[in-house]
């Protein structure tokens, strides 16, 4: 299920890895951007591999910073990919890529009151329309 995102703020994508040893060694997670290039922690991204919980599920997180998110403003969706490599069994191969999808929410804002007298205090209000999902 794609995550709904906006492009004005940092957004976090999650890659859930199951079947690991409960509270055991964390798997190494690698990420690829929509162009297939490897993602590293830098000015555009923060990466948190996470570690297995008591159920053997590891939630790896890729945070895409707002400056990078802005490059998706004209897209309706985008897909990053994650892959996993065992640290417990280093000879095992890396997993195949798993798609982590995001749908970009487009917010249409229309100004309601447009006139303001010079030197007076302005109250700005707007109406947001076109929402397809309740915002948090």
mmCIF file of N, CA and C in Angstrom:
data_model
loop_
_atom_site.group_PDB
_atom_site.id
_atom_site.type_symbol
_atom_site.label_atom_id
_atom_site.label_comp_id
_atom_site.label_asym_id
_atom_site.label_seq_id
_atom_site.Cartn_x
_atom_site.Cartn_y
_atom_site.Cartn_z
ATOM 1 N N UNK A 1 0.858 -1.180 0.000
ATOM 2 C CA UNK A 1 0.000 0.000 0.000
ATOM 3 C C UNK A 1 0.898 1.235 0.000
ATOM 4 N N UNK A 2 0.780 2.071 -1.003
ATOM 5 C CA UNK A 2 1.613 3.274 -1.058
ATOM 6 C C UNK A 2 1.320 4.225 0.104
ATOM 7 N N UNK A 3 2.356 4.885 0.565
ATOM 8 C CA UNK A 3 2.218 5.904 1.597
ATOM 9 C C UNK A 3 1.859 7.218 0.913
ATOM 10 N N UNK A 4 0.922 7.975 1.490
ATOM 11 C CA UNK A 4 0.578 9.300 0.972
ATOM 12 C C UNK A 4 1.541 10.316 1.574
ATOM 13 N N UNK A 5 2.159 11.133 0.713
ATOM 14 C CA UNK A 5 3.153 12.096 1.170
ATOM 15 C C UNK A 5 2.886 13.473 0.570
ATOM 16 N N UNK A 6 3.422 14.478 1.218
ATOM 17 C CA UNK A 6 3.471 15.830 0.655
ATOM 18 C C UNK A 6 4.946 16.140 0.407
ATOM 19 N N UNK A 7 5.216 17.157 -0.367
ATOM 20 C CA UNK A 7 6.601 17.431 -0.737
ATOM 21 C C UNK A 7 7.247 18.573 0.050
ATOM 22 N N UNK A 8 6.530 19.166 0.997
ATOM 23 C CA UNK A 8 7.051 20.331 1.706
ATOM 24 C C UNK A 8 7.851 19.993 2.957
ATOM 25 N N UNK A 9 7.742 18.758 3.426
ATOM 26 C CA UNK A 9 8.412 18.370 4.676
ATOM 27 C C UNK A 9 9.125 17.031 4.485
ATOM 28 N N UNK A 10 9.992 16.692 5.433
ATOM 29 C CA UNK A 10 10.658 15.396 5.415
ATOM 30 C C UNK A 10 9.613 14.282 5.441
ATOM 31 N N UNK A 11 9.882 13.200 4.728
ATOM 32 C CA UNK A 11 8.983 12.047 4.696
ATOM 33 C C UNK A 11 9.796 10.784 4.958
ATOM 34 N N UNK A 12 9.216 9.837 5.697
ATOM 35 C CA UNK A 12 9.903 8.595 6.031
ATOM 36 C C UNK A 12 9.197 7.409 5.393
ATOM 37 N N UNK A 13 9.962 6.619 4.643
ATOM 38 C CA UNK A 13 9.487 5.378 4.061
ATOM 39 C C UNK A 13 10.019 4.230 4.910
ATOM 40 N N UNK A 14 9.230 3.164 5.043
ATOM 41 C CA UNK A 14 9.622 2.036 5.889
ATOM 42 C C UNK A 14 9.664 0.750 5.076
ATOM 43 N N UNK A 15 10.716 -0.014 5.309
ATOM 44 C CA UNK A 15 10.880 -1.331 4.710
ATOM 45 C C UNK A 15 10.806 -2.331 5.869
ATOM 46 N N UNK A 16 9.733 -3.125 5.919
ATOM 47 C CA UNK A 16 9.535 -4.082 7.006
ATOM 48 C C UNK A 16 10.135 -5.430 6.613
ATOM 49 N N UNK A 17 10.992 -5.960 7.481
ATOM 50 C CA UNK A 17 11.670 -7.227 7.232
ATOM 51 C C UNK A 17 11.227 -8.207 8.304
ATOM 52 N N UNK A 18 10.625 -9.311 7.886
ATOM 53 C CA UNK A 18 10.143 -10.301 8.844
ATOM 54 C C UNK A 18 10.969 -11.565 8.798
ATOM 55 N N UNK A 19 10.687 -12.468 9.734
ATOM 56 C CA UNK A 19 11.344 -13.768 9.765
ATOM 57 C C UNK A 19 12.739 -13.748 10.353
ATOM 58 N N UNK A 20 13.092 -12.683 11.063
ATOM 59 C CA UNK A 20 14.407 -12.601 11.689
ATOM 60 C C UNK A 20 14.333 -13.167 13.108
ATOM 61 N N UNK A 21 15.480 -13.422 13.693
ATOM 62 C CA UNK A 21 15.536 -13.888 15.072
ATOM 63 C C UNK A 21 15.038 -12.776 15.988
ATOM 64 N N UNK A 22 14.068 -13.104 16.843
ATOM 65 C CA UNK A 22 13.515 -12.099 17.760
ATOM 66 C C UNK A 22 14.633 -11.467 18.583
ATOM 67 N N UNK A 23 14.653 -10.147 18.611
ATOM 68 C CA UNK A 23 15.659 -9.369 19.339
ATOM 69 C C UNK A 23 17.082 -9.753 18.935
ATOM 70 N N UNK A 24 17.264 -10.279 17.718
ATOM 71 C CA UNK A 24 18.571 -10.749 17.248
ATOM 72 C C UNK A 24 19.322 -9.691 16.463
ATOM 73 N N UNK A 25 20.262 -10.193 15.680
ATOM 74 C CA UNK A 25 21.115 -9.313 14.879
ATOM 75 C C UNK A 25 20.295 -8.629 13.788
ATOM 76 N N UNK A 26 20.579 -7.360 13.583
ATOM 77 C CA UNK A 26 19.885 -6.596 12.538
ATOM 78 C C UNK A 26 20.426 -6.969 11.170
ATOM 79 N N UNK A 27 19.545 -7.022 10.204
ATOM 80 C CA UNK A 27 19.953 -7.210 8.814
ATOM 81 C C UNK A 27 20.461 -5.877 8.276
ATOM 82 N N UNK A 28 21.323 -5.943 7.288
ATOM 83 C CA UNK A 28 21.797 -4.739 6.612
ATOM 84 C C UNK A 28 20.825 -4.414 5.486
ATOM 85 N N UNK A 29 20.382 -3.168 5.439
ATOM 86 C CA UNK A 29 19.390 -2.757 4.444
ATOM 87 C C UNK A 29 20.025 -1.758 3.489
ATOM 88 N N UNK A 30 19.793 -1.960 2.202
ATOM 89 C CA UNK A 30 20.256 -0.989 1.199
ATOM 90 C C UNK A 30 19.035 -0.423 0.483
ATOM 91 N N UNK A 31 19.156 0.818 0.032
ATOM 92 C CA UNK A 31 18.059 1.520 -0.631
ATOM 93 C C UNK A 31 18.512 1.993 -2.004
ATOM 94 N N UNK A 32 17.569 2.052 -2.947
ATOM 95 C CA UNK A 32 17.801 2.642 -4.263
ATOM 96 C C UNK A 32 16.726 3.692 -4.507
ATOM 97 N N UNK A 33 17.134 4.793 -5.157
ATOM 98 C CA UNK A 33 16.184 5.859 -5.465
ATOM 99 C C UNK A 33 15.366 5.475 -6.711
ATOM 100 N N UNK A 34 14.402 6.302 -7.101
ATOM 101 C CA UNK A 34 13.558 5.964 -8.256
ATOM 102 C C UNK A 34 14.326 5.745 -9.566
ATOM 103 N N UNK A 35 15.543 6.290 -9.673
ATOM 104 C CA UNK A 35 16.357 6.089 -10.869
ATOM 105 C C UNK A 35 17.210 4.829 -10.779
ATOM 106 N N UNK A 36 17.151 4.117 -9.634
ATOM 107 C CA UNK A 36 17.935 2.900 -9.446
ATOM 108 C C UNK A 36 19.318 3.134 -8.870
ATOM 109 N N UNK A 37 19.621 4.369 -8.495
ATOM 110 C CA UNK A 37 20.926 4.682 -7.905
ATOM 111 C C UNK A 37 20.925 4.389 -6.412
ATOM 112 N N UNK A 38 22.055 3.904 -5.865
ATOM 113 C CA UNK A 38 22.127 3.644 -4.426
ATOM 114 C C UNK A 38 21.909 4.921 -3.611
ATOM 115 N N UNK A 39 21.236 4.774 -2.484
ATOM 116 C CA UNK A 39 20.973 5.895 -1.580
ATOM 117 C C UNK A 39 21.907 5.772 -0.383
ATOM 118 N N UNK A 40 22.538 6.875 -0.012
ATOM 119 C CA UNK A 40 23.378 6.917 1.185
ATOM 120 C C UNK A 40 22.920 8.077 2.061
ATOM 121 N N UNK A 41 23.257 8.000 3.340
ATOM 122 C CA UNK A 41 22.928 9.092 4.258
ATOM 123 C C UNK A 41 23.749 10.315 3.842
ATOM 124 N N UNK A 42 23.047 11.397 3.514
ATOM 125 C CA UNK A 42 23.707 12.625 3.088
ATOM 126 C C UNK A 42 22.753 13.795 3.300
ATOM 127 N N UNK A 43 22.935 14.875 2.548
ATOM 128 C CA UNK A 43 22.078 16.054 2.701
ATOM 129 C C UNK A 43 20.630 15.771 2.331
ATOM 130 N N UNK A 44 20.385 14.745 1.495
ATOM 131 C CA UNK A 44 19.034 14.436 1.042
ATOM 132 C C UNK A 44 18.344 13.340 1.846
ATOM 133 N N UNK A 45 19.125 12.518 2.549
ATOM 134 C CA UNK A 45 18.557 11.325 3.193
ATOM 135 C C UNK A 45 19.148 11.060 4.581
ATOM 136 N N UNK A 46 18.305 10.474 5.441
ATOM 137 C CA UNK A 46 18.748 9.848 6.685
ATOM 138 C C UNK A 46 18.321 8.394 6.599
ATOM 139 N N UNK A 47 19.173 7.483 7.066
ATOM 140 C CA UNK A 47 18.875 6.057 7.009
ATOM 141 C C UNK A 47 18.997 5.466 8.398
ATOM 142 N N UNK A 48 17.977 4.679 8.786
ATOM 143 C CA UNK A 48 17.987 3.974 10.065
ATOM 144 C C UNK A 48 17.624 2.520 9.775
ATOM 145 N N UNK A 49 18.596 1.616 9.875
ATOM 146 C CA UNK A 49 18.347 0.199 9.584
ATOM 147 C C UNK A 49 17.404 -0.445 10.593
ATOM 148 N N UNK A 50 17.335 0.079 11.814
ATOM 149 C CA UNK A 50 16.504 -0.529 12.838
ATOM 150 C C UNK A 50 17.102 -1.848 13.317
ATOM 151 N N UNK A 51 16.355 -2.569 14.118
ATOM 152 C CA UNK A 51 16.789 -3.876 14.603
ATOM 153 C C UNK A 51 15.548 -4.723 14.870
ATOM 154 N N UNK A 52 15.695 -6.051 14.853
ATOM 155 C CA UNK A 52 14.529 -6.923 15.046
ATOM 156 C C UNK A 52 13.884 -6.719 16.420
ATOM 157 N N UNK A 53 12.567 -6.689 16.425
ATOM 158 C CA UNK A 53 11.838 -6.577 17.693
ATOM 159 C C UNK A 53 11.595 -7.981 18.258
ATOM 160 N N UNK A 54 10.776 -8.069 19.280
ATOM 161 C CA UNK A 54 10.471 -9.334 19.927
ATOM 162 C C UNK A 54 9.734 -10.318 19.041
ATOM 163 N N UNK A 55 9.206 -9.839 17.912
ATOM 164 C CA UNK A 55 8.518 -10.713 16.958
ATOM 165 C C UNK A 55 9.397 -11.054 15.756
ATOM 166 N N UNK A 56 10.642 -10.585 15.748
ATOM 167 C CA UNK A 56 11.538 -10.854 14.630
ATOM 168 C C UNK A 56 11.288 -9.976 13.431
ATOM 169 N N UNK A 57 10.676 -8.817 13.651
ATOM 170 C CA UNK A 57 10.403 -7.876 12.561
ATOM 171 C C UNK A 57 11.306 -6.653 12.718
ATOM 172 N N UNK A 58 12.004 -6.329 11.661
ATOM 173 C CA UNK A 58 12.879 -5.163 11.635
ATOM 174 C C UNK A 58 12.262 -4.119 10.721
ATOM 175 N N UNK A 59 12.155 -2.888 11.204
ATOM 176 C CA UNK A 59 11.617 -1.788 10.402
ATOM 177 C C UNK A 59 12.757 -0.837 10.053
ATOM 178 N N UNK A 60 13.202 -0.905 8.809
ATOM 179 C CA UNK A 60 14.248 -0.008 8.324
ATOM 180 C C UNK A 60 13.572 1.245 7.766
ATOM 181 N N UNK A 61 14.148 2.393 8.052
ATOM 182 C CA UNK A 61 13.535 3.654 7.645
ATOM 183 C C UNK A 61 14.473 4.479 6.770
ATOM 184 N N UNK A 62 13.900 5.027 5.722
ATOM 185 C CA UNK A 62 14.586 5.984 4.865
ATOM 186 C C UNK A 62 13.839 7.302 4.988
ATOM 187 N N UNK A 63 14.494 8.318 5.520
ATOM 188 C CA UNK A 63 13.887 9.641 5.610
ATOM 189 C C UNK A 63 14.396 10.477 4.439
ATOM 190 N N UNK A 64 13.453 10.928 3.635
ATOM 191 C CA UNK A 64 13.774 11.775 2.487
ATOM 192 C C UNK A 64 13.554 13.215 2.948
ATOM 193 N N UNK A 65 14.596 13.997 2.938
ATOM 194 C CA UNK A 65 14.511 15.368 3.455
ATOM 195 C C UNK A 65 13.733 16.266 2.497
ATOM 196 N N UNK A 66 13.179 17.339 3.052
ATOM 197 C CA UNK A 66 12.269 18.223 2.315
ATOM 198 C C UNK A 66 12.878 18.739 1.017
ATOM 199 N N UNK A 67 14.158 19.070 1.025
ATOM 200 C CA UNK A 67 14.782 19.589 -0.200
ATOM 201 C C UNK A 67 14.712 18.560 -1.323
ATOM 202 N N UNK A 68 14.903 17.294 -1.007
ATOM 203 C CA UNK A 68 14.802 16.222 -2.011
ATOM 204 C C UNK A 68 13.341 15.961 -2.353
ATOM 205 N N UNK A 69 12.459 15.996 -1.348
ATOM 206 C CA UNK A 69 11.029 15.777 -1.601
ATOM 207 C C UNK A 69 10.495 16.787 -2.606
ATOM 208 N N UNK A 70 11.026 18.001 -2.569
ATOM 209 C CA UNK A 70 10.570 19.039 -3.494
ATOM 210 C C UNK A 70 10.765 18.625 -4.956
ATOM 211 N N UNK A 71 11.744 17.764 -5.219
ATOM 212 C CA UNK A 71 11.978 17.320 -6.601
ATOM 213 C C UNK A 71 10.864 16.396 -7.104
ATOM 214 N N UNK A 72 10.002 15.921 -6.190
ATOM 215 C CA UNK A 72 8.880 15.063 -6.576
ATOM 216 C C UNK A 72 7.563 15.841 -6.708
ATOM 217 N N UNK A 73 7.612 17.168 -6.590
ATOM 218 C CA UNK A 73 6.396 17.983 -6.596
ATOM 219 C C UNK A 73 5.566 17.818 -7.862
ATOM 220 N N UNK A 74 6.206 17.533 -8.985
ATOM 221 C CA UNK A 74 5.457 17.395 -10.236
ATOM 222 C C UNK A 74 5.095 15.934 -10.538
ATOM 223 N N UNK A 75 5.395 15.035 -9.613
ATOM 224 C CA UNK A 75 5.092 13.614 -9.799
ATOM 225 C C UNK A 75 3.803 13.239 -9.059
ATOM 226 N N UNK A 76 3.101 12.257 -9.569
ATOM 227 C CA UNK A 76 1.924 11.754 -8.846
ATOM 228 C C UNK A 76 2.318 10.653 -7.867
ATOM 229 N N UNK A 77 3.452 10.004 -8.135
ATOM 230 C CA UNK A 77 3.956 8.965 -7.240
ATOM 231 C C UNK A 77 5.429 8.725 -7.547
ATOM 232 N N UNK A 78 6.084 7.996 -6.644
ATOM 233 C CA UNK A 78 7.469 7.584 -6.869
ATOM 234 C C UNK A 78 7.720 6.308 -6.086
ATOM 235 N N UNK A 79 8.759 5.571 -6.467
ATOM 236 C CA UNK A 79 9.066 4.287 -5.841
ATOM 237 C C UNK A 79 10.550 4.195 -5.512
ATOM 238 N N UNK A 80 10.852 3.944 -4.255
ATOM 239 C CA UNK A 80 12.203 3.593 -3.818
ATOM 240 C C UNK A 80 12.229 2.076 -3.668
ATOM 241 N N UNK A 81 13.405 1.504 -3.608
ATOM 242 C CA UNK A 81 13.535 0.058 -3.449
ATOM 243 C C UNK A 81 14.455 -0.224 -2.266
ATOM 244 N N UNK A 82 14.103 -1.274 -1.510
ATOM 245 C CA UNK A 82 14.989 -1.710 -0.433
ATOM 246 C C UNK A 82 15.358 -3.170 -0.669
ATOM 247 N N UNK A 83 16.526 -3.559 -0.191
ATOM 248 C CA UNK A 83 16.987 -4.935 -0.260
ATOM 249 C C UNK A 83 17.688 -5.246 1.057
ATOM 250 N N UNK A 84 17.711 -6.522 1.417
ATOM 251 C CA UNK A 84 18.199 -6.924 2.734
ATOM 252 C C UNK A 84 19.304 -7.962 2.602
ATOM 253 N N UNK A 85 20.318 -7.834 3.465
ATOM 254 C CA UNK A 85 21.420 -8.799 3.528
ATOM 255 C C UNK A 85 21.569 -9.223 4.984
ATOM 256 N N UNK A 86 21.637 -10.527 5.201
ATOM 257 C CA UNK A 86 21.783 -11.069 6.549
ATOM 258 C C UNK A 86 23.163 -10.760 7.115
ATOM 259 N N UNK A 87 23.208 -10.330 8.365
ATOM 260 C CA UNK A 87 24.485 -10.193 9.058
ATOM 261 C C UNK A 87 24.779 -11.468 9.843
ATOM 262 N N UNK A 88 23.731 -12.232 10.165
ATOM 263 C CA UNK A 88 23.898 -13.489 10.891
ATOM 264 C C UNK A 88 24.501 -14.559 9.986
ATOM 265 N N UNK A 89 24.131 -14.543 8.697
ATOM 266 C CA UNK A 89 24.651 -15.484 7.702
ATOM 267 C C UNK A 89 25.289 -14.694 6.567
ATOM 268 N N UNK A 90 26.513 -14.210 6.760
ATOM 269 C CA UNK A 90 27.124 -13.308 5.779
ATOM 270 C C UNK A 90 27.325 -13.923 4.395
ATOM 271 N N UNK A 91 27.340 -15.238 4.278
ATOM 272 C CA UNK A 91 27.505 -15.879 2.981
ATOM 273 C C UNK A 91 26.240 -15.927 2.161
ATOM 274 N N UNK A 92 25.125 -15.596 2.772
ATOM 275 C CA UNK A 92 23.853 -15.638 2.038
ATOM 276 C C UNK A 92 23.744 -14.435 1.103
ATOM 277 N N UNK A 93 23.029 -14.606 -0.008
ATOM 278 C CA UNK A 93 22.925 -13.504 -0.977
ATOM 279 C C UNK A 93 21.983 -12.405 -0.474
ATOM 280 N N UNK A 94 22.118 -11.245 -1.075
ATOM 281 C CA UNK A 94 21.204 -10.141 -0.780
ATOM 282 C C UNK A 94 19.838 -10.479 -1.380
ATOM 283 N N UNK A 95 18.791 -10.010 -0.745
ATOM 284 C CA UNK A 95 17.435 -10.266 -1.251
ATOM 285 C C UNK A 95 17.207 -9.518 -2.561
ATOM 286 N N UNK A 96 16.151 -9.873 -3.245
ATOM 287 C CA UNK A 96 15.755 -9.080 -4.402
ATOM 288 C C UNK A 96 15.166 -7.756 -3.894
ATOM 289 N N UNK A 97 15.110 -6.771 -4.774
ATOM 290 C CA UNK A 97 14.578 -5.459 -4.403
ATOM 291 C C UNK A 97 13.085 -5.546 -4.113
ATOM 292 N N UNK A 98 12.665 -4.779 -3.105
ATOM 293 C CA UNK A 98 11.249 -4.666 -2.757
ATOM 294 C C UNK A 98 10.841 -3.210 -2.976
ATOM 295 N N UNK A 99 9.746 -2.992 -3.689
ATOM 296 C CA UNK A 99 9.258 -1.636 -3.948
ATOM 297 C C UNK A 99 8.651 -1.029 -2.691
ATOM 298 N N UNK A 100 9.023 0.217 -2.417
ATOM 299 C CA UNK A 100 8.410 1.012 -1.349
ATOM 300 C C UNK A 100 7.846 2.244 -2.050
ATOM 301 N N UNK A 101 6.517 2.273 -2.183
ATOM 302 C CA UNK A 101 5.863 3.275 -3.013
ATOM 303 C C UNK A 101 5.283 4.421 -2.200
ATOM 304 N N UNK A 102 5.218 5.585 -2.842
ATOM 305 C CA UNK A 102 4.609 6.761 -2.225
ATOM 306 C C UNK A 102 3.768 7.493 -3.264
ATOM 307 N N UNK A 103 2.580 7.921 -2.862
ATOM 308 C CA UNK A 103 1.713 8.756 -3.690
ATOM 309 C C UNK A 103 1.829 10.189 -3.196
ATOM 310 N N UNK A 104 2.044 11.111 -4.114
ATOM 311 C CA UNK A 104 2.201 12.523 -3.760
ATOM 312 C C UNK A 104 0.825 13.174 -3.695
ATOM 313 N N UNK A 105 0.503 13.751 -2.546
ATOM 314 C CA UNK A 105 -0.752 14.481 -2.385
ATOM 315 C C UNK A 105 -0.591 15.884 -2.949
ATOM 316 N N UNK A 106 -1.534 16.291 -3.760
ATOM 317 C CA UNK A 106 -1.527 17.641 -4.321
ATOM 318 C C UNK A 106 -2.623 18.435 -3.606
ATOM 319 N N UNK A 107 -2.240 19.512 -2.974
ATOM 320 C CA UNK A 107 -3.192 20.353 -2.254
ATOM 321 C C UNK A 107 -3.430 21.621 -3.063
ATOM 322 N N UNK A 108 -4.667 21.858 -3.419
ATOM 323 C CA UNK A 108 -5.027 23.079 -4.149
ATOM 324 C C UNK A 108 -5.519 24.109 -3.143
ATOM 325 N N UNK A 109 -4.860 25.255 -3.082
ATOM 326 C CA UNK A 109 -5.221 26.293 -2.114
ATOM 327 C C UNK A 109 -5.716 27.522 -2.873
ATOM 328 N N UNK A 110 -6.878 28.010 -2.475
ATOM 329 C CA UNK A 110 -7.488 29.164 -3.113
ATOM 330 C C UNK A 110 -7.637 30.268 -2.067
ATOM 331 N N UNK A 111 -7.131 31.451 -2.372
ATOM 332 C CA UNK A 111 -7.261 32.584 -1.452
ATOM 333 C C UNK A 111 -8.723 33.014 -1.390
ATOM 334 N N UNK A 112 -9.242 33.275 -0.166
ATOM 335 C CA UNK A 112 -10.647 33.633 0.002
ATOM 336 C C UNK A 112 -10.824 35.161 -0.043
ATOM 337 N N UNK A 113 -10.173 35.876 0.856
ATOM 338 C CA UNK A 113 -10.282 37.336 0.899
ATOM 339 C C UNK A 113 -9.027 37.924 0.272
ATOM 340 N N UNK A 114 -9.213 38.764 -0.760
ATOM 341 C CA UNK A 114 -8.067 39.221 -1.523
ATOM 342 C C UNK A 114 -7.732 40.696 -1.304
ATOM 343 N N UNK A 115 -8.631 41.470 -0.704
ATOM 344 C CA UNK A 115 -8.390 42.896 -0.553
ATOM 345 C C UNK A 115 -8.008 43.229 0.880
ATOM 346 N N UNK A 116 -7.073 44.173 1.022
ATOM 347 C CA UNK A 116 -6.629 44.587 2.339
ATOM 348 C C UNK A 116 -6.245 46.062 2.270
ATOM 349 N N UNK A 117 -6.727 46.848 3.220
ATOM 350 C CA UNK A 117 -6.385 48.264 3.262
ATOM 351 C C UNK A 117 -4.940 48.437 3.698
ATOM 352 N N UNK A 118 -4.254 49.387 3.096
ATOM 353 C CA UNK A 118 -2.882 49.684 3.453
ATOM 354 C C UNK A 118 -2.810 50.108 4.915
ATOM 355 N N UNK A 119 -1.840 49.548 5.633
ATOM 356 C CA UNK A 119 -1.634 49.919 7.027
ATOM 357 C C UNK A 119 -2.524 49.185 8.014
ATOM 358 N N UNK A 120 -3.428 48.348 7.568
ATOM 359 C CA UNK A 120 -4.290 47.613 8.492
ATOM 360 C C UNK A 120 -3.739 46.197 8.712
ATOM 361 N N UNK A 121 -4.198 45.605 9.785
ATOM 362 C CA UNK A 121 -3.777 44.245 10.124
ATOM 363 C C UNK A 121 -4.517 43.267 9.216
ATOM 364 N N UNK A 122 -3.773 42.351 8.635
ATOM 365 C CA UNK A 122 -4.378 41.389 7.718
ATOM 366 C C UNK A 122 -4.574 40.046 8.409
ATOM 367 N N UNK A 123 -5.702 39.442 8.140
ATOM 368 C CA UNK A 123 -5.952 38.059 8.559
ATOM 369 C C UNK A 123 -6.004 37.233 7.286
ATOM 370 N N UNK A 124 -5.135 36.249 7.219
ATOM 371 C CA UNK A 124 -5.067 35.432 6.012
ATOM 372 C C UNK A 124 -5.829 34.137 6.250
ATOM 373 N N UNK A 125 -6.723 33.824 5.321
ATOM 374 C CA UNK A 125 -7.446 32.558 5.409
ATOM 375 C C UNK A 125 -7.481 31.942 4.018
ATOM 376 N N UNK A 126 -7.658 30.656 3.976
ATOM 377 C CA UNK A 126 -7.720 29.992 2.684
ATOM 378 C C UNK A 126 -8.639 28.781 2.786
ATOM 379 N N UNK A 127 -9.035 28.286 1.643
ATOM 380 C CA UNK A 127 -9.844 27.073 1.559
ATOM 381 C C UNK A 127 -9.023 26.024 0.838
ATOM 382 N N UNK A 128 -8.912 24.860 1.429
ATOM 383 C CA UNK A 128 -8.184 23.759 0.812
ATOM 384 C C UNK A 128 -9.215 22.797 0.220
ATOM 385 N N UNK A 129 -9.052 22.497 -1.069
ATOM 386 C CA UNK A 129 -9.995 21.588 -1.717
ATOM 387 C C UNK A 129 -9.219 20.500 -2.441
ATOM 388 N N UNK A 130 -9.916 19.496 -2.883
ATOM 389 C CA UNK A 130 -9.306 18.430 -3.645
ATOM 390 C C UNK A 130 -8.638 17.360 -2.809
ATOM 391 N N UNK A 131 -8.902 17.352 -1.516
ATOM 392 C CA UNK A 131 -8.296 16.337 -0.662
ATOM 393 C C UNK A 131 -8.914 14.972 -0.930
ATOM 394 N N UNK A 132 -8.066 13.973 -0.973
ATOM 395 C CA UNK A 132 -8.564 12.604 -1.140
ATOM 396 C C UNK A 132 -8.336 11.783 0.117
ATOM 397 N N UNK A 133 -7.748 12.414 1.121
ATOM 398 C CA UNK A 133 -7.440 11.739 2.379
ATOM 399 C C UNK A 133 -7.480 12.744 3.505
ATOM 400 N N UNK A 134 -7.942 12.330 4.663
ATOM 401 C CA UNK A 134 -7.934 13.186 5.836
ATOM 402 C C UNK A 134 -6.494 13.427 6.260
ATOM 403 N N UNK A 135 -6.118 14.676 6.509
ATOM 404 C CA UNK A 135 -4.782 15.017 6.937
ATOM 405 C C UNK A 135 -4.660 14.893 8.443
ATOM 406 N N UNK A 136 -3.474 14.504 8.895
ATOM 407 C CA UNK A 136 -3.213 14.395 10.340
ATOM 408 C C UNK A 136 -2.985 15.756 10.960
#
